[in-house]
Short mmCIF file of N, CA and C in Angstrom, two decimals:
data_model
loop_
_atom_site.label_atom_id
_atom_site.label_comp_id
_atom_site.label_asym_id
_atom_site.label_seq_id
_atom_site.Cartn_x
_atom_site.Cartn_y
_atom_site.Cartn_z
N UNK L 112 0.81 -1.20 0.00
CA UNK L 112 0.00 0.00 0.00
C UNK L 112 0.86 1.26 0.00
N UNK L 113 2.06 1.16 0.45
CA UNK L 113 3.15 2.20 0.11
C UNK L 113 3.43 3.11 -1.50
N UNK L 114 2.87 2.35 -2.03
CA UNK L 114 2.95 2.67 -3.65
C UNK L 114 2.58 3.93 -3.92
N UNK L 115 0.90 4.19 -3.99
CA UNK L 115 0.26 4.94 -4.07
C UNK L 115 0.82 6.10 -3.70
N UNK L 116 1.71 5.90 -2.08
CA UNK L 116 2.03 7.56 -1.57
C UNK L 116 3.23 7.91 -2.43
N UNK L 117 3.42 6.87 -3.36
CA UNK L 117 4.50 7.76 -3.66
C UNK L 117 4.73 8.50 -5.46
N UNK L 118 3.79 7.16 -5.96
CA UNK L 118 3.56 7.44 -7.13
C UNK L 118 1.99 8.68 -7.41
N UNK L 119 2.03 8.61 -6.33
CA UNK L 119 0.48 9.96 -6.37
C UNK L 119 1.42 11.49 -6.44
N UNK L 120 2.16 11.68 -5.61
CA UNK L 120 2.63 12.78 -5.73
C UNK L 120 3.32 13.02 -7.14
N UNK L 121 4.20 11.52 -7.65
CA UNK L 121 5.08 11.64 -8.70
C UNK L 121 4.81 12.03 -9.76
N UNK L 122 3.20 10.97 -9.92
CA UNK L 122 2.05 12.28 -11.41
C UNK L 122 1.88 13.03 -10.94
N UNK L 123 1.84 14.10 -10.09
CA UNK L 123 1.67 15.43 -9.55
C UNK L 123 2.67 16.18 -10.13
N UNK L 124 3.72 15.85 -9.90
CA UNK L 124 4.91 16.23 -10.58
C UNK L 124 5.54 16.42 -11.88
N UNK L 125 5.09 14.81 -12.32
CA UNK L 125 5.47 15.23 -14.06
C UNK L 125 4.21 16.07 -14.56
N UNK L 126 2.82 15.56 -14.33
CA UNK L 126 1.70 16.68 -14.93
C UNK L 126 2.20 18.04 -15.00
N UNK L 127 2.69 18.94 -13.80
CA UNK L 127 3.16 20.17 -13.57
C UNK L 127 4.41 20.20 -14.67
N UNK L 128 5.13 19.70 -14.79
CA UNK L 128 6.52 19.15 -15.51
C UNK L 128 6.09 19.53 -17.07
N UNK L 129 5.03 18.33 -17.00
CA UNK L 129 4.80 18.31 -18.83
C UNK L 129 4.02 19.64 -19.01
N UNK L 130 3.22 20.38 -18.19
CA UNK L 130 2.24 21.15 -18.24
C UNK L 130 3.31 22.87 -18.62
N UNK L 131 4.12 23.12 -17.76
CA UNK L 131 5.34 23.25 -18.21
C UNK L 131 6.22 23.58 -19.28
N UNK L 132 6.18 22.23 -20.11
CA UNK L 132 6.45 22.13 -21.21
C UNK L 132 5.39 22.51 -22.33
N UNK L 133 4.31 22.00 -22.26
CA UNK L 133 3.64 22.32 -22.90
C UNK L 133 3.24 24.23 -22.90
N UNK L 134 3.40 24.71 -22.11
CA UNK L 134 3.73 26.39 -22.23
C UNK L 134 4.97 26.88 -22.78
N UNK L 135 5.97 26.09 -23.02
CA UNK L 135 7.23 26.90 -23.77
C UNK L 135 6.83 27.04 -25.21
N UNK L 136 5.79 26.56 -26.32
CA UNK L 136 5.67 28.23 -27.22
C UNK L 136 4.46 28.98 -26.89
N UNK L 137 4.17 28.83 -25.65
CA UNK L 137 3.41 30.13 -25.46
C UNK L 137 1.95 30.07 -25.31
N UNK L 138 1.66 28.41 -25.66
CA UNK L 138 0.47 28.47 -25.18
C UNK L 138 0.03 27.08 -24.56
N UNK L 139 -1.37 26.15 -23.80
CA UNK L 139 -1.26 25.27 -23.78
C UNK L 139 -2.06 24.49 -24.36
N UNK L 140 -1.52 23.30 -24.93
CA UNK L 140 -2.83 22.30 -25.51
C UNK L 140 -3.22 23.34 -26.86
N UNK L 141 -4.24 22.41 -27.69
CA UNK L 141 -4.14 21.14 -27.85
C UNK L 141 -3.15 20.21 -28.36
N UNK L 142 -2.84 18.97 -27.98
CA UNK L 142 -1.56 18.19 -28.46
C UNK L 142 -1.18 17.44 -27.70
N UNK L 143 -0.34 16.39 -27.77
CA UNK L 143 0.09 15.08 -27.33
C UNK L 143 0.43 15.77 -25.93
N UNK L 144 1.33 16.84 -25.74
CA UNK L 144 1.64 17.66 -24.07
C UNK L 144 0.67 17.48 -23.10
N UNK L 145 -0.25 18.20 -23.48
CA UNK L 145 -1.44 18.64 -22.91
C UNK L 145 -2.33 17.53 -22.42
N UNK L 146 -2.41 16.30 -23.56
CA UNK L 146 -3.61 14.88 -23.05
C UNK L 146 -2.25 14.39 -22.11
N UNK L 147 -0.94 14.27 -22.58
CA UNK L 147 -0.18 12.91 -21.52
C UNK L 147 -0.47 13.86 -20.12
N UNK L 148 -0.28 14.79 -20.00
CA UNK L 148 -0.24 16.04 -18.38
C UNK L 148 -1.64 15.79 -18.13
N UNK L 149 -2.82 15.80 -18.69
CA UNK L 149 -3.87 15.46 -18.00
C UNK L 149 -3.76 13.97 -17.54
N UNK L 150 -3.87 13.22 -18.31
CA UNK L 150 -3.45 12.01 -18.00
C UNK L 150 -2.62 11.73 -17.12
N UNK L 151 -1.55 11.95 -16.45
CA UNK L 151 -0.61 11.75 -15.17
C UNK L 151 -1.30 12.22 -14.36
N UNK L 152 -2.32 13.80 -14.37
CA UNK L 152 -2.68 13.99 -12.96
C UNK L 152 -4.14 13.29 -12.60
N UNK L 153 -4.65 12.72 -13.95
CA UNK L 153 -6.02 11.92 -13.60
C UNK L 153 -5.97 10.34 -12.47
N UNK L 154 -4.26 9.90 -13.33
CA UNK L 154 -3.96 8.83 -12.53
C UNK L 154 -3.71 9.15 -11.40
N UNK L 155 -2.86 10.70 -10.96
CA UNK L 155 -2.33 10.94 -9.56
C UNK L 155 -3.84 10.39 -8.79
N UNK L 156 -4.88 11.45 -9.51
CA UNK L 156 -6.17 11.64 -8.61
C UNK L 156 -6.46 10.37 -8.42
N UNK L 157 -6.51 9.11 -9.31
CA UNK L 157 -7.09 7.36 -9.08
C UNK L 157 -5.94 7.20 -8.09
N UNK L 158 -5.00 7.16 -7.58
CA UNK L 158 -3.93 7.00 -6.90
C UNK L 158 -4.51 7.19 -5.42
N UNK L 159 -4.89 8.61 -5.45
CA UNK L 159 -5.34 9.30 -4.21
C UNK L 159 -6.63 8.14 -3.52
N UNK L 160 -7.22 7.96 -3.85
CA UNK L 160 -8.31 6.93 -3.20
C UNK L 160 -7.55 6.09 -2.21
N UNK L 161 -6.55 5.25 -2.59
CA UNK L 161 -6.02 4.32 -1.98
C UNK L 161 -5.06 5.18 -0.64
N UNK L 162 -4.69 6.48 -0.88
CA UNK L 162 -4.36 7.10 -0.39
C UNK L 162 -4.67 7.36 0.78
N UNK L 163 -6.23 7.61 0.50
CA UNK L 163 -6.97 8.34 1.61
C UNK L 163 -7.14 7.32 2.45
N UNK L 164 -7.66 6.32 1.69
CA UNK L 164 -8.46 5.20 2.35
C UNK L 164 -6.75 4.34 3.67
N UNK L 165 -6.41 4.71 2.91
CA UNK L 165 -5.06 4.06 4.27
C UNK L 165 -4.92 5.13 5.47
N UNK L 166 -4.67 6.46 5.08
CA UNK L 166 -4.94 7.35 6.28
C UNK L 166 -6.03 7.24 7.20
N UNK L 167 -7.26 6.70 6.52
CA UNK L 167 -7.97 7.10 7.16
C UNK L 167 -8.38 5.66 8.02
N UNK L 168 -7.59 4.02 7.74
CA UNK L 168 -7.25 3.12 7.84
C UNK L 168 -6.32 3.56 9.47
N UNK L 169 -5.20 4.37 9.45
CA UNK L 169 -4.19 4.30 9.87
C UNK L 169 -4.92 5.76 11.25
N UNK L 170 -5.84 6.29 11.10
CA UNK L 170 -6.81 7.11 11.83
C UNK L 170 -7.67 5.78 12.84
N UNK L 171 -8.01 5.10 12.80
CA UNK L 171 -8.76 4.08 13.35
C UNK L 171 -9.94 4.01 12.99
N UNK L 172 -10.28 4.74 11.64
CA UNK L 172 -11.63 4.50 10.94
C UNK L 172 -12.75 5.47 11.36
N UNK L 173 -12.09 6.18 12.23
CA UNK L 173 -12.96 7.22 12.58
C UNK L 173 -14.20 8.09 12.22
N UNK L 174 -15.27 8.39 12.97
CA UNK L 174 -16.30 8.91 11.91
C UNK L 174 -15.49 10.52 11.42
N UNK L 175 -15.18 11.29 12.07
CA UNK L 175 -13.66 12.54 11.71
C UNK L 175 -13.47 11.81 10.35
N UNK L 176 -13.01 10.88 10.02
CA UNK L 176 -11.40 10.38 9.45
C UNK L 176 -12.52 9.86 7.90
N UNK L 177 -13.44 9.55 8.57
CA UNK L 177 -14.52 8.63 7.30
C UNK L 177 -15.35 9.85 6.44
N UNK L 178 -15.72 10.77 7.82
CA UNK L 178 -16.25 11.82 6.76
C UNK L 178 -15.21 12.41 5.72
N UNK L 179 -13.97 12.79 6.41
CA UNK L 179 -12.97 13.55 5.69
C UNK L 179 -12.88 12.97 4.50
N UNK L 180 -12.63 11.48 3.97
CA UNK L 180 -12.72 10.39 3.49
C UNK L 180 -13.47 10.80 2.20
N UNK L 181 -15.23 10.87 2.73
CA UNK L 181 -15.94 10.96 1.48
C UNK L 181 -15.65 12.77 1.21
N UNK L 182 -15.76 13.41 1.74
CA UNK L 182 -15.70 14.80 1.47
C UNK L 182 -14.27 15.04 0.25
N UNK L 183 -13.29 14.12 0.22
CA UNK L 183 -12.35 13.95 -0.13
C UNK L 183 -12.53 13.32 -1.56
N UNK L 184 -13.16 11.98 -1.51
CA UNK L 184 -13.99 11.33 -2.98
C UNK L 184 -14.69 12.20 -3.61
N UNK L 185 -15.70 13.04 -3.22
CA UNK L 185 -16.66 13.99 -3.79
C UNK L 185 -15.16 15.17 -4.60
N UNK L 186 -14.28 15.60 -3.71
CA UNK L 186 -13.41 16.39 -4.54
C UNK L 186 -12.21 15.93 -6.02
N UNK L 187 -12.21 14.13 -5.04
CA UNK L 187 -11.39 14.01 -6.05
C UNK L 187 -12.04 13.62 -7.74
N UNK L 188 -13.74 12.96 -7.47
CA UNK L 188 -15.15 12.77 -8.92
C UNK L 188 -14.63 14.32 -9.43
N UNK L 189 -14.53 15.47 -8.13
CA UNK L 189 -15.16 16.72 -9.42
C UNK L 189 -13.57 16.88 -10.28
N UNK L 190 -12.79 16.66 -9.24
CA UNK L 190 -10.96 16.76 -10.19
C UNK L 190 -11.12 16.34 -11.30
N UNK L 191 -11.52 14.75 -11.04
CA UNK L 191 -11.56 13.86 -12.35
C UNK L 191 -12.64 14.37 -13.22
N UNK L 192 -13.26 14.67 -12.76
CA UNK L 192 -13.94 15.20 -14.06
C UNK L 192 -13.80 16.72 -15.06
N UNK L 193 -13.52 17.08 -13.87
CA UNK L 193 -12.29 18.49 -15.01
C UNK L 193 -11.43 18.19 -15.93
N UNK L 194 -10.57 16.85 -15.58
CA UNK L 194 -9.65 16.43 -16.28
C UNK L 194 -9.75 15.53 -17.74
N UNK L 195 -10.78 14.91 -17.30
CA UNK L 195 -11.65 14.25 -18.31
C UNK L 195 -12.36 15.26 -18.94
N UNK L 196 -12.80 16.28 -18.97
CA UNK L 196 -13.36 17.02 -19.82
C UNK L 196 -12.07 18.14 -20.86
N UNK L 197 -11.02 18.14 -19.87
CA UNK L 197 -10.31 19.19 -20.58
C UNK L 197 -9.65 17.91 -21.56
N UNK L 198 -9.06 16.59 -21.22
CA UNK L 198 -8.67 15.77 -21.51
C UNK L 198 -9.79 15.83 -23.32
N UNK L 199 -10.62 15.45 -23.38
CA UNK L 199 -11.70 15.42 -24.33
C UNK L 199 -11.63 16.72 -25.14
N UNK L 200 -11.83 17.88 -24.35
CA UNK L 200 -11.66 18.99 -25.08
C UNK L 200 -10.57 19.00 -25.73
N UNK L 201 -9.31 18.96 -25.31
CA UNK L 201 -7.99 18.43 -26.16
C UNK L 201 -7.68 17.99 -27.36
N UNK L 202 -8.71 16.40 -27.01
CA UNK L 202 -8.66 15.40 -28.24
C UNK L 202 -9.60 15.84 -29.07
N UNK L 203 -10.28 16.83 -29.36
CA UNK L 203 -11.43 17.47 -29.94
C UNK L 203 -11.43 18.41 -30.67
N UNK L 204 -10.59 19.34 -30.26
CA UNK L 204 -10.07 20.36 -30.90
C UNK L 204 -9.03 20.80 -31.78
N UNK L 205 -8.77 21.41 -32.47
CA UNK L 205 -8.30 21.39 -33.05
C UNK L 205 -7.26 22.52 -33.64
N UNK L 206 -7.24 23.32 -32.57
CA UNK L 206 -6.59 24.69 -32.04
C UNK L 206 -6.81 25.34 -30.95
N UNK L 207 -6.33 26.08 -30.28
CA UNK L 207 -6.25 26.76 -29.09
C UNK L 207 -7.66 27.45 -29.07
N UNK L 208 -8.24 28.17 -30.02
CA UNK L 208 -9.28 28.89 -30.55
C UNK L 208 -10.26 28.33 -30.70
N UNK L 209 -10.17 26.71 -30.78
CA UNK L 209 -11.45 25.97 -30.79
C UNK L 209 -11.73 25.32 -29.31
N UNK L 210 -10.16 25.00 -28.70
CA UNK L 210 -10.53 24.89 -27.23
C UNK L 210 -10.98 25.77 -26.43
N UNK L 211 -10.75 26.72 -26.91
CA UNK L 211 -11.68 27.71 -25.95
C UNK L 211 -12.90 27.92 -26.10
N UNK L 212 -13.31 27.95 -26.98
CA UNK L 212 -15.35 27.46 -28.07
C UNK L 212 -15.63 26.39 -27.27
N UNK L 213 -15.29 24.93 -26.94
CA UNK L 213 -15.58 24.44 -26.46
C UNK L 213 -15.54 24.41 -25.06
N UNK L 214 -14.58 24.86 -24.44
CA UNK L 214 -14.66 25.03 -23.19
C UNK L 214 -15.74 26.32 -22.52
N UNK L 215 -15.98 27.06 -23.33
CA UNK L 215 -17.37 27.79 -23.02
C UNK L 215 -18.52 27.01 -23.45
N UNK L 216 -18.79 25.99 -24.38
CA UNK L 216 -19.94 25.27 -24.05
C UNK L 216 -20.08 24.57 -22.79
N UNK L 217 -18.88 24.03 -22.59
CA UNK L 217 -19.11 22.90 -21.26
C UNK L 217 -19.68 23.95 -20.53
N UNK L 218 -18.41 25.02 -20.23
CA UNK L 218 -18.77 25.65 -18.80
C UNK L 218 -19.96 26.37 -19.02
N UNK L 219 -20.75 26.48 -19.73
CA UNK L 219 -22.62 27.50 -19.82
C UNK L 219 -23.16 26.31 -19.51
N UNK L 220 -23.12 24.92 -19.13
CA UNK L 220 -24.05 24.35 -18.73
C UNK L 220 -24.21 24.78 -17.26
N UNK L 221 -25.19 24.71 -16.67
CA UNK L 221 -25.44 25.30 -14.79
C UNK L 221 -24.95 24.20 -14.34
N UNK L 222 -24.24 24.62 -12.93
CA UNK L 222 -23.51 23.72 -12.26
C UNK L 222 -21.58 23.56 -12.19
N UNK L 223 -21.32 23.38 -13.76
CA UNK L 223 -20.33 22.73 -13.97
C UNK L 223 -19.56 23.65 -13.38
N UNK L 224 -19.51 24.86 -13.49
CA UNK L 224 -18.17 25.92 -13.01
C UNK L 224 -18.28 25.68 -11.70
N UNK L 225 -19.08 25.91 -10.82
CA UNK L 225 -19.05 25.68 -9.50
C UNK L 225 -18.60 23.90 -8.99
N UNK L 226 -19.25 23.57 -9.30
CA UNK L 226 -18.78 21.73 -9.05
C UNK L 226 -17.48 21.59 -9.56
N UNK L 227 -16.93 21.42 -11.28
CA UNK L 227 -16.37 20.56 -11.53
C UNK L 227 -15.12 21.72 -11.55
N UNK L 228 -14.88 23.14 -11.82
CA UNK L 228 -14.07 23.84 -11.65
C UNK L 228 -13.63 24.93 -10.78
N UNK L 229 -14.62 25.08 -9.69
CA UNK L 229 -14.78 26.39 -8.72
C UNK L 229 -14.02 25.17 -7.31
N UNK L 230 -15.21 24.85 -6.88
CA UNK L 230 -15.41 24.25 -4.96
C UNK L 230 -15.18 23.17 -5.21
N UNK L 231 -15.22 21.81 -6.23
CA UNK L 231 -15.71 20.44 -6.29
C UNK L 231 -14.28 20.39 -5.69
N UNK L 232 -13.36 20.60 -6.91
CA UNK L 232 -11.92 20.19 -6.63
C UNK L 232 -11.10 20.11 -5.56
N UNK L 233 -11.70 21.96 -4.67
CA UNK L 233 -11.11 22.30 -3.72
C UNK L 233 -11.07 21.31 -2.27
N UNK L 234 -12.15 20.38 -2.53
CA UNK L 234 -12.88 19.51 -1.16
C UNK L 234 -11.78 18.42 -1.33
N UNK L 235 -10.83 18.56 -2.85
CA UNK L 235 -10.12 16.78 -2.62
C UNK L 235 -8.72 17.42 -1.80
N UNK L 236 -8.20 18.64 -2.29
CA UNK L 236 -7.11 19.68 -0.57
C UNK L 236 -7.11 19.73 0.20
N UNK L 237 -8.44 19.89 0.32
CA UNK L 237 -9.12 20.32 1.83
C UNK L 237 -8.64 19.10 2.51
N UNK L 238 -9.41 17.77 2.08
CA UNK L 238 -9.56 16.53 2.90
C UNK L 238 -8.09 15.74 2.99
N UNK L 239 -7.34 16.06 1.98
CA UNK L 239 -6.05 15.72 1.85
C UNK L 239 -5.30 16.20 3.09
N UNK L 240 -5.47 17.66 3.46
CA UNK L 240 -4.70 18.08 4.60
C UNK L 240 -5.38 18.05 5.78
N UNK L 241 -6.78 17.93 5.59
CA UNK L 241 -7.73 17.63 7.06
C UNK L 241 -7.02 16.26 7.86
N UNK L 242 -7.19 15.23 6.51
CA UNK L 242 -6.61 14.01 6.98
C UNK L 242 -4.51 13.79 7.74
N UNK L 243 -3.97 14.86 6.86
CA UNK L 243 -2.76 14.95 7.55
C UNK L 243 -2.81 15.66 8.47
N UNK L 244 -3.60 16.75 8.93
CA UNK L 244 -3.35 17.43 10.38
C UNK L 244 -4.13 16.14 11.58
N UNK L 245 -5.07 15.67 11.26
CA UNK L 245 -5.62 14.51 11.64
C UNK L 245 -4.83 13.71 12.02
N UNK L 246 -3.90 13.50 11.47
CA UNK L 246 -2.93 12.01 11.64
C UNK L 246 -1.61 12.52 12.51
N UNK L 247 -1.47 14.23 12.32
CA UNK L 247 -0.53 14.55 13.33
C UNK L 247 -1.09 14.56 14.78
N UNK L 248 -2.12 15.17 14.65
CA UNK L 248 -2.83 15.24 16.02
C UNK L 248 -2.92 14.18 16.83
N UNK L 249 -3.41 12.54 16.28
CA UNK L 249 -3.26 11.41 16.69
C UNK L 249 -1.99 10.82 17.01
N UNK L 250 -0.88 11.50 16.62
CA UNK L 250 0.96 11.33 16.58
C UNK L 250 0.72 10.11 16.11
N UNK L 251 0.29 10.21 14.57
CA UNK L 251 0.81 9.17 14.19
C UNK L 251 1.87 9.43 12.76
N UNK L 252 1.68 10.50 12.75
CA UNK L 252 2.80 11.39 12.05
C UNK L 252 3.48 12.57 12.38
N UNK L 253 4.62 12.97 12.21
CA UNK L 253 5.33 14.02 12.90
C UNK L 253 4.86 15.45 12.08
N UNK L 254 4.38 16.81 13.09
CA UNK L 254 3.72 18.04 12.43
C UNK L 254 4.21 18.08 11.70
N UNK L 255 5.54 17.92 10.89
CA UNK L 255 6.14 18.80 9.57
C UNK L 255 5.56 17.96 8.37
N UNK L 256 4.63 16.82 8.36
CA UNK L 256 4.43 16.54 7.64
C UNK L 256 2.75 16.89 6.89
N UNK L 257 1.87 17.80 8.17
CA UNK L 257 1.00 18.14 7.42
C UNK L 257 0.98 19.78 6.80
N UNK L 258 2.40 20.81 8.05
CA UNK L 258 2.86 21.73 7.15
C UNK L 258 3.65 21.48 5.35
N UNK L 259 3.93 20.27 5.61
CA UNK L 259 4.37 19.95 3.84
C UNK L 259 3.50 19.42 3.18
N UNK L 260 2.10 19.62 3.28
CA UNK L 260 1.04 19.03 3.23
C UNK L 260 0.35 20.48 2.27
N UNK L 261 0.20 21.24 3.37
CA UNK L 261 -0.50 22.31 3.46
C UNK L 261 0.61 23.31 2.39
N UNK L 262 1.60 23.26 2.65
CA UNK L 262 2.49 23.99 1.54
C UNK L 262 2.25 23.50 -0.17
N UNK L 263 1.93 22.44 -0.23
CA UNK L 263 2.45 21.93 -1.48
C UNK L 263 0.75 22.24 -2.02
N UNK L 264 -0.53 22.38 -1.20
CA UNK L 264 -1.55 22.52 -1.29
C UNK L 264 -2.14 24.34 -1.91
N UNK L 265 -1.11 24.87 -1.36
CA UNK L 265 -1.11 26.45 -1.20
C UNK L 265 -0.03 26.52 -2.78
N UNK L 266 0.96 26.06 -3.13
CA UNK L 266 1.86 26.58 -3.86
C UNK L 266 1.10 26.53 -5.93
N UNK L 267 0.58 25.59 -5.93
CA UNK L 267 -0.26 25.74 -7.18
C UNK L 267 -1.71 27.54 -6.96
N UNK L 268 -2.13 27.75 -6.13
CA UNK L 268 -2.53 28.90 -5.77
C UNK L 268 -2.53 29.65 -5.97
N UNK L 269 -0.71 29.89 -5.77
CA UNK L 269 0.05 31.16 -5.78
C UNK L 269 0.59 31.05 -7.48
N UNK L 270 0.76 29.82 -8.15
CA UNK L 270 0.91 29.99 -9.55
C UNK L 270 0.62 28.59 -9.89
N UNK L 271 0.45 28.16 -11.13
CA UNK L 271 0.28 26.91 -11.45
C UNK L 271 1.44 26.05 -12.00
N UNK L 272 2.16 26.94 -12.36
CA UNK L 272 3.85 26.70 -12.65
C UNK L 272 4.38 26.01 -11.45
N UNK L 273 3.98 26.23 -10.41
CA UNK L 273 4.70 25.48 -8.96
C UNK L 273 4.44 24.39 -8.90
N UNK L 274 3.56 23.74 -9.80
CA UNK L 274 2.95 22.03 -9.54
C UNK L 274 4.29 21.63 -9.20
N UNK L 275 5.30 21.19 -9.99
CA UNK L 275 6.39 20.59 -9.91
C UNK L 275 7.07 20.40 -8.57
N UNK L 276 7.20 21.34 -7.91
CA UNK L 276 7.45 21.89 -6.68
C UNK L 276 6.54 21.46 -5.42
N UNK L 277 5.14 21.32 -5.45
CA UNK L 277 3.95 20.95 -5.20
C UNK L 277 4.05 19.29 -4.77
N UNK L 278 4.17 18.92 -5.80
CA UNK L 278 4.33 17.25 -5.92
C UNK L 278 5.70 17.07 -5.04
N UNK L 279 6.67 17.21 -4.99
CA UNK L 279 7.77 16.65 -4.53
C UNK L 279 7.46 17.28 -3.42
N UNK L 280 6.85 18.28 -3.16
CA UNK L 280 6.32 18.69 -1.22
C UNK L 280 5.71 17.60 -1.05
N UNK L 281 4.75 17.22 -1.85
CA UNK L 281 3.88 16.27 -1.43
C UNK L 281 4.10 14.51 -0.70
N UNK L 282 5.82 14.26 -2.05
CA UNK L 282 6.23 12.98 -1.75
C UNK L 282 7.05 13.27 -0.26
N UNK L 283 7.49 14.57 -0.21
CA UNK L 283 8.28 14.73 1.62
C UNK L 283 6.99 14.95 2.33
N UNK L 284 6.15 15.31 1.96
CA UNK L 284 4.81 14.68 3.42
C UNK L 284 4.40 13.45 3.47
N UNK L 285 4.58 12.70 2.63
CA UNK L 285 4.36 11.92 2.69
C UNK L 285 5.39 10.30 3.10
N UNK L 286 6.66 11.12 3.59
CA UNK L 286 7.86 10.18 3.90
C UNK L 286 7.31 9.04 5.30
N UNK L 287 6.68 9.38 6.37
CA UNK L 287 6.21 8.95 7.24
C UNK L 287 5.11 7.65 6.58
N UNK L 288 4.06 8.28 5.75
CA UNK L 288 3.67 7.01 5.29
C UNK L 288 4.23 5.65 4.07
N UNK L 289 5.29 6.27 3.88
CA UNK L 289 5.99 4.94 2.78
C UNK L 289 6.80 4.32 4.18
N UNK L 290 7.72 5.38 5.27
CA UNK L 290 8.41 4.49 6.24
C UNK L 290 8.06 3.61 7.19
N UNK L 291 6.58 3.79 6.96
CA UNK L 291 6.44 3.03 8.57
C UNK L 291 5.04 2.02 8.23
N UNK L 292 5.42 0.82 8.79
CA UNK L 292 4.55 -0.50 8.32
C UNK L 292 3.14 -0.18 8.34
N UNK L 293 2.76 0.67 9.36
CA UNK L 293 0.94 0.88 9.91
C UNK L 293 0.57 1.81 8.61
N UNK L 294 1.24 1.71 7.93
CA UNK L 294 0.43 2.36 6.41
C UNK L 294 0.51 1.24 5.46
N UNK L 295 1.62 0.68 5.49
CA UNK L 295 1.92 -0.03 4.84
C UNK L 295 0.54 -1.39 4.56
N UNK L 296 0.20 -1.63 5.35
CA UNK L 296 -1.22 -2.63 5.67
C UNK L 296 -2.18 -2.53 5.71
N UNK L 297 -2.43 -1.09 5.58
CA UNK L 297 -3.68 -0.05 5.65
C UNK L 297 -4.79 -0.49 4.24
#
């Protein structure tokens, strides 16, 4: 079960990486850049489940730890589904100028901006670091790991260029759960 913590952050990382790349001429998507970078962070997000579900394993199942849990699933459906839609919009388009035509159809349907691009997403952060201040509080992890929690959560925020930076915060918060067996079994 160690896997997950480590390969979740790692698509965190190349997504930001390729995402990145895909901005050095100046713009992003559509093109092979743009679907593989959605694609790494869709898997990060399938990653995250197993994620949670061991924290919240390694919490003692707590109703705290279970709500955080689903509040956390509900963020990570609306992630995935941003990603899957921009993912689609991508493979669909056929210039920068047409991804944006389409990405104003999606988003004029009611709902979608708020769910799948406003708040949905924000609930899979939220629960991500609810669950690490959670697990410090219980000492079953040492505090610096839900301040590297909370940093790597804040640094896409402040720009989206920081993913890279983001993710490898993420794999050092997450050093406590690859080292120590009670995750490991989770």
């Amino acid at each position: 079960m160690r896997t997950p913590f480590v390969l979740a952050p790692a698509l965190v990382t190349a997504y930001g990486l390729i995402r990145l790349l895909d901005g050095l001429d100046g713009a992003r998507g559509p093109g092979a850049l743009w679907t593989l970078g959605h694609l790494a962070f869709l898997a990060a997000l399938a990653l995250f489940v197993p994620v949670f579900l061991a924290m919240r394993s390694a919490l003692g199942r707590t109703t705290a730890a279970t709500v955080t849990v689903v509040v956390g699933f509900a963020g990570i459906a609306a992630a995935a589904a941003q990603f899957v839609i921009d993912i689609v919009v991508g493979l669909t388009a056929a210039d920068k100028a047409e991804m944006s035509a389409l990405f104003d159809q999606v988003q004029s349907v009611p709902g979608v901006v708020p769910v799948v691009y406003a708040f949905g997403p924000i609930l899979f952060y939220l629960a991500l670091l609810a669950l690490a201040v959670q697990l410090a509080v219980a000492r079953r992890v040492p505090v610096w790991s839900p301040v590297a929690v909370a940093v790597s959560v804040a640094l896409p925020i402040v720009s989206l260029d920081l993913l890279p930076l983001a993710g490898i915060l993420m794999l050092v918060a997450f050093v406590p759960f690859v080292r120590e067996r009670r995750f490991a079994a989770a």
